[in-house]
Amino acid sequence: ILNVEQSPQSLHVQEGDSTNFTCSFPSSNFYALHWYRWETAKSPEALFVMTLNGDEKKKGRISATLNTKEGYSYLYIKGSQPEDSATYLCAFTAGGFKTIFGAGTRLFVKA
Amino acid sequence: EAGVTQFPSHSVIEKGQTVTLRCDPISGHDNLYWYRRVMGKEIKFLLHFVKESKQDESGMPNNRFLAERTGGTYSTLKVQPAELEDSGVYFCASSPYRAENTIYFGEGSWLTVV
């Protein structure tokens, strides 16, 4: 059974704080790891796709790392802003290209 | 380039009725996925097409749900008969046939069963 776990479930931070979330996934049969940003009433927006162990990706104040051997990825947000408030989804693609999503981390950034 | 489009965007039907959701993936994308999110819960995988073939339909909740992708282009997801617990948002997504490619989502079809 493919299981993707994200923690924490929700997070409240102050504007300017830096924060990070964790995504755990099966370490076998790994193809790719995705991070999405999802605002309510919109469709998920792709942030990163990572395929290689040790990959690090960065987009503005957001960055992500990948450890396929131990089955985890971290997403970091530096200097959180209120507009960063959203649900951050992690998704794992296994062999056969089936992609399973975690439950997400809901981030609230207070001004 | 057009993105993933879904129709209808919103639908309100009575329990026992039938609803058919349609998804047009990005042109050339062989992978097509259906996901759904019921109120307050996470996005759940329903099924995955590669071209016209069902690669994995392990997430389909029961036999009231039927998905098709004739000709490997657009896909339909039919719910018959609809139950109250089927309410939620149904997302379609597509990607080229390589795992490392980004999966692009449609805006979703919001279904309310009353």
Tab-separated table of C-alpha atoms in Angstrom:
chain	number	residue	atom	x	y	z
A	1	ILE	CA	0.000	0.000	0.000
A	2	LEU	CA	1.417	3.360	-0.998
A	3	ASN	CA	1.211	5.841	1.838
A	4	VAL	CA	2.333	9.455	1.845
A	5	GLU	CA	2.467	11.173	5.230
A	6	GLN	CA	2.805	14.900	5.758
A	7	SER	CA	3.508	16.730	8.983
A	8	PRO	CA	2.479	18.840	10.638
A	9	GLN	CA	-1.186	18.783	9.672
A	10	SER	CA	-1.396	22.544	10.166
A	11	LEU	CA	0.938	25.326	11.128
A	12	HIS	CA	0.396	28.897	12.316
A	13	VAL	CA	3.318	31.301	11.928
A	14	GLN	CA	3.911	35.028	12.065
A	15	GLU	CA	4.846	37.065	9.014
A	16	GLY	CA	8.615	36.920	8.589
A	17	ASP	CA	9.041	33.526	10.258
A	18	SER	CA	10.769	30.759	8.353
A	19	THR	CA	9.119	27.370	8.426
A	20	ASN	CA	9.407	23.846	7.078
A	21	PHE	CA	7.212	20.790	6.575
A	22	THR	CA	7.933	17.122	6.089
A	23	CYS	CA	6.725	14.572	3.562
A	24	SER	CA	7.392	10.867	4.121
A	25	PHE	CA	6.956	8.331	1.341
A	26	PRO	CA	7.882	4.743	0.482
A	27	SER	CA	11.603	4.438	-0.244
A	28	SER	CA	11.114	1.621	-2.747
A	29	ASN	CA	9.882	1.849	-6.339
A	30	PHE	CA	10.490	5.600	-6.340
A	31	TYR	CA	10.033	7.603	-9.520
A	32	ALA	CA	9.344	11.194	-8.506
A	33	LEU	CA	8.298	13.452	-5.665
A	34	HIS	CA	6.110	16.487	-6.274
A	35	TRP	CA	5.214	19.513	-4.158
A	36	TYR	CA	2.075	21.502	-4.864
A	37	ARG	CA	0.579	24.640	-3.402
A	38	TRP	CA	-3.213	24.581	-3.121
A	39	GLU	CA	-5.447	27.492	-2.298
A	40	THR	CA	-9.062	26.748	-1.491
A	41	ALA	CA	-11.392	26.888	-4.509
A	42	LYS	CA	-8.455	26.720	-6.918
A	43	SER	CA	-6.606	23.836	-8.514
A	44	PRO	CA	-3.264	22.679	-7.062
A	45	GLU	CA	-0.326	24.611	-8.453
A	46	ALA	CA	2.916	22.736	-9.103
A	47	LEU	CA	5.956	23.950	-7.169
A	48	PHE	CA	8.621	21.281	-7.707
A	49	VAL	CA	9.206	17.864	-9.206
A	50	MET	CA	12.240	16.014	-7.907
A	51	THR	CA	13.591	12.701	-9.099
A	52	LEU	CA	17.141	12.258	-7.802
A	53	ASN	CA	18.322	11.531	-4.292
A	54	GLY	CA	19.873	14.676	-2.879
A	55	ASP	CA	17.942	16.952	-5.252
A	56	GLU	CA	17.373	20.477	-4.015
A	57	LYS	CA	15.029	22.847	-5.803
A	58	LYS	CA	14.356	26.520	-5.149
A	59	LYS	CA	11.696	28.947	-6.297
A	60	GLY	CA	11.938	32.376	-4.717
A	61	ARG	CA	11.599	31.985	-0.957
A	62	ILE	CA	10.510	28.359	-1.221
A	63	SER	CA	12.909	25.437	-1.473
A	64	ALA	CA	12.713	21.664	-1.196
A	65	THR	CA	15.081	18.772	-0.566
A	66	LEU	CA	14.785	15.079	-1.327
A	67	ASN	CA	16.125	11.938	0.340
A	68	THR	CA	14.915	8.901	-1.578
A	69	LYS	CA	16.934	6.396	0.452
A	70	GLU	CA	15.165	7.213	3.687
A	71	GLY	CA	11.938	8.338	2.041
A	72	TYR	CA	11.482	11.959	3.029
A	73	SER	CA	11.359	15.440	1.567
A	74	TYR	CA	11.367	18.818	3.279
A	75	LEU	CA	9.743	22.000	2.030
A	76	TYR	CA	11.133	25.256	3.420
A	77	ILE	CA	9.631	28.720	3.283
A	78	LYS	CA	11.916	31.595	4.214
A	79	GLY	CA	10.399	34.789	5.584
A	80	SER	CA	6.741	33.688	5.372
A	81	GLN	CA	4.258	36.185	3.994
A	82	PRO	CA	0.452	36.197	4.386
A	83	GLU	CA	0.111	35.275	0.710
A	84	ASP	CA	1.972	32.032	1.457
A	85	SER	CA	-1.085	30.854	3.380
A	86	ALA	CA	-2.295	27.727	1.598
A	87	THR	CA	-2.219	23.957	1.807
A	88	TYR	CA	1.068	22.418	0.688
A	89	LEU	CA	0.666	18.990	-0.857
A	90	CYS	CA	3.316	16.386	-1.396
A	91	ALA	CA	2.800	13.630	-3.981
A	92	PHE	CA	4.768	10.461	-4.647
A	93	THR	CA	4.970	8.832	-8.068
A	94	ALA	CA	5.728	5.135	-8.056
A	95	GLY	CA	6.400	2.640	-10.786
A	96	GLY	CA	3.588	2.676	-13.330
A	97	PHE	CA	3.346	6.406	-12.718
A	98	LYS	CA	0.570	6.183	-10.158
A	99	THR	CA	0.762	9.362	-8.111
A	100	ILE	CA	-0.488	9.426	-4.534
A	101	PHE	CA	-1.013	12.616	-2.549
A	102	GLY	CA	-0.481	13.249	1.120
A	103	ALA	CA	-3.126	14.974	3.228
A	104	GLY	CA	-1.251	18.270	3.055
A	105	THR	CA	0.079	20.778	5.545
A	106	ARG	CA	-2.203	23.748	6.044
A	107	LEU	CA	-0.113	26.914	6.561
A	108	PHE	CA	-1.563	30.063	8.109
A	109	VAL	CA	0.656	33.156	8.053
A	110	LYS	CA	-0.502	35.996	10.269
A	111	ALA	CA	0.413	39.573	9.373
B	1	GLU	CA	-1.488	26.147	-24.770
B	2	ALA	CA	-4.816	25.150	-23.228
B	3	GLY	CA	-4.662	23.617	-19.778
B	4	VAL	CA	-6.685	20.764	-18.356
B	5	THR	CA	-10.332	21.658	-18.680
B	6	GLN	CA	-13.205	20.163	-16.752
B	7	PHE	CA	-16.948	20.370	-17.211
B	8	PRO	CA	-19.209	21.142	-15.468
B	9	SER	CA	-17.491	23.381	-12.977
B	10	HIS	CA	-20.378	23.024	-10.543
B	11	SER	CA	-23.242	20.575	-10.391
B	12	VAL	CA	-26.082	20.113	-7.924
B	13	ILE	CA	-28.085	16.906	-8.300
B	14	GLU	CA	-30.515	14.910	-6.231
B	15	LYS	CA	-29.632	11.621	-4.604
B	16	GLY	CA	-30.254	8.813	-7.059
B	17	GLN	CA	-29.615	10.882	-10.160
B	18	THR	CA	-26.744	10.427	-12.578
B	19	VAL	CA	-23.948	12.890	-13.232
B	20	THR	CA	-21.227	12.726	-15.859
B	21	LEU	CA	-18.070	14.762	-15.424
B	22	ARG	CA	-15.828	15.446	-18.371
B	23	CYS	CA	-12.105	16.137	-18.510
B	24	ASP	CA	-10.085	17.329	-21.489
B	25	PRO	CA	-6.384	16.838	-20.730
B	26	ILE	CA	-3.582	18.886	-22.197
B	27	SER	CA	-3.065	17.809	-25.799
B	28	GLY	CA	-0.451	15.074	-26.091
B	29	HIS	CA	-0.594	14.019	-22.446
B	30	ASP	CA	-0.925	10.247	-22.237
B	31	ASN	CA	-1.377	10.153	-18.459
B	32	LEU	CA	-4.794	11.189	-17.182
B	33	TYR	CA	-5.742	11.001	-13.522
B	34	TRP	CA	-8.944	11.463	-11.578
B	35	TYR	CA	-8.818	12.536	-7.946
B	36	ARG	CA	-11.485	13.703	-5.547
B	37	ARG	CA	-11.616	15.659	-2.355
B	38	VAL	CA	-14.624	15.275	-0.135
B	39	MET	CA	-15.324	17.983	2.431
B	40	GLY	CA	-12.474	18.473	4.887
B	41	LYS	CA	-10.481	15.496	3.705
B	42	GLU	CA	-7.374	15.020	1.612
B	43	ILE	CA	-7.171	14.545	-2.134
B	44	LYS	CA	-7.765	10.883	-2.912
B	45	PHE	CA	-6.627	9.034	-5.994
B	46	LEU	CA	-9.436	7.481	-8.025
B	47	LEU	CA	-7.834	6.155	-11.165
B	48	HIS	CA	-5.149	6.557	-13.779
B	49	PHE	CA	-5.366	6.177	-17.555
B	50	VAL	CA	-2.439	5.758	-19.884
B	51	LYS	CA	-3.900	6.680	-23.220
B	52	GLU	CA	-7.193	4.769	-23.346
B	53	SER	CA	-6.171	2.009	-20.926
B	54	LYS	CA	-6.949	1.987	-17.216
B	55	GLN	CA	-3.528	1.658	-15.618
B	56	ASP	CA	-4.835	1.663	-12.069
B	57	GLU	CA	-8.390	2.000	-10.816
B	58	SER	CA	-7.778	0.907	-7.258
B	59	GLY	CA	-9.089	4.185	-5.862
B	60	MET	CA	-12.574	3.939	-7.344
B	61	PRO	CA	-14.851	3.773	-4.311
B	62	ASN	CA	-17.494	1.386	-5.691
B	63	ASN	CA	-19.272	0.248	-8.836
B	64	ARG	CA	-21.423	3.374	-8.950
B	65	PHE	CA	-18.398	5.113	-10.461
B	66	LEU	CA	-17.452	4.476	-14.077
B	67	ALA	CA	-14.604	6.177	-15.904
B	68	GLU	CA	-13.864	6.003	-19.595
B	69	ARG	CA	-11.304	7.451	-21.949
B	70	THR	CA	-12.328	6.406	-25.410
B	71	GLY	CA	-9.696	7.128	-28.034
B	72	GLY	CA	-7.215	8.215	-25.430
B	73	THR	CA	-8.271	11.849	-25.502
B	74	TYR	CA	-10.938	13.215	-23.168
B	75	SER	CA	-12.252	11.254	-20.221
B	76	THR	CA	-15.609	10.992	-18.495
B	77	LEU	CA	-16.415	10.008	-14.937
B	78	LYS	CA	-19.991	8.924	-14.389
B	79	VAL	CA	-21.620	8.539	-10.998
B	80	GLN	CA	-24.808	6.483	-11.105
B	81	PRO	CA	-26.770	6.603	-8.888
B	82	ALA	CA	-25.283	9.460	-6.902
B	83	GLU	CA	-25.285	9.306	-3.099
B	84	LEU	CA	-24.896	12.112	-0.560
B	85	GLU	CA	-21.351	11.026	0.324
B	86	ASP	CA	-20.277	11.542	-3.292
B	87	SER	CA	-20.357	15.310	-2.776
B	88	GLY	CA	-16.975	16.927	-3.166
B	89	VAL	CA	-14.642	18.272	-5.788
B	90	TYR	CA	-13.431	15.994	-8.543
B	91	PHE	CA	-10.081	16.923	-10.035
B	92	CYS	CA	-8.707	15.731	-13.307
B	93	ALA	CA	-4.996	15.970	-14.034
B	94	SER	CA	-2.725	15.076	-16.907
B	95	SER	CA	0.948	14.666	-17.647
B	96	PRO	CA	3.200	13.376	-20.403
B	97	TYR	CA	4.236	9.753	-20.100
B	98	ARG	CA	7.290	10.368	-17.933
B	99	ALA	CA	7.175	10.237	-14.134
B	100	GLU	CA	9.365	13.269	-13.640
B	101	ASN	CA	6.985	15.546	-15.457
B	102	THR	CA	4.707	17.934	-13.656
B	103	ILE	CA	1.115	16.833	-13.296
B	104	TYR	CA	-1.230	19.616	-14.322
B	105	PHE	CA	-4.584	19.930	-12.649
B	106	GLY	CA	-7.886	21.194	-13.930
B	107	GLU	CA	-10.015	23.619	-11.926
B	108	GLY	CA	-12.148	20.765	-10.619
B	109	SER	CA	-15.800	19.834	-10.880
B	110	TRP	CA	-17.669	20.664	-7.683
B	111	LEU	CA	-20.423	18.124	-7.107
B	112	THR	CA	-23.175	18.556	-4.542
B	113	VAL	CA	-25.645	15.725	-4.023
B	114	VAL	CA	-28.760	16.751	-2.099
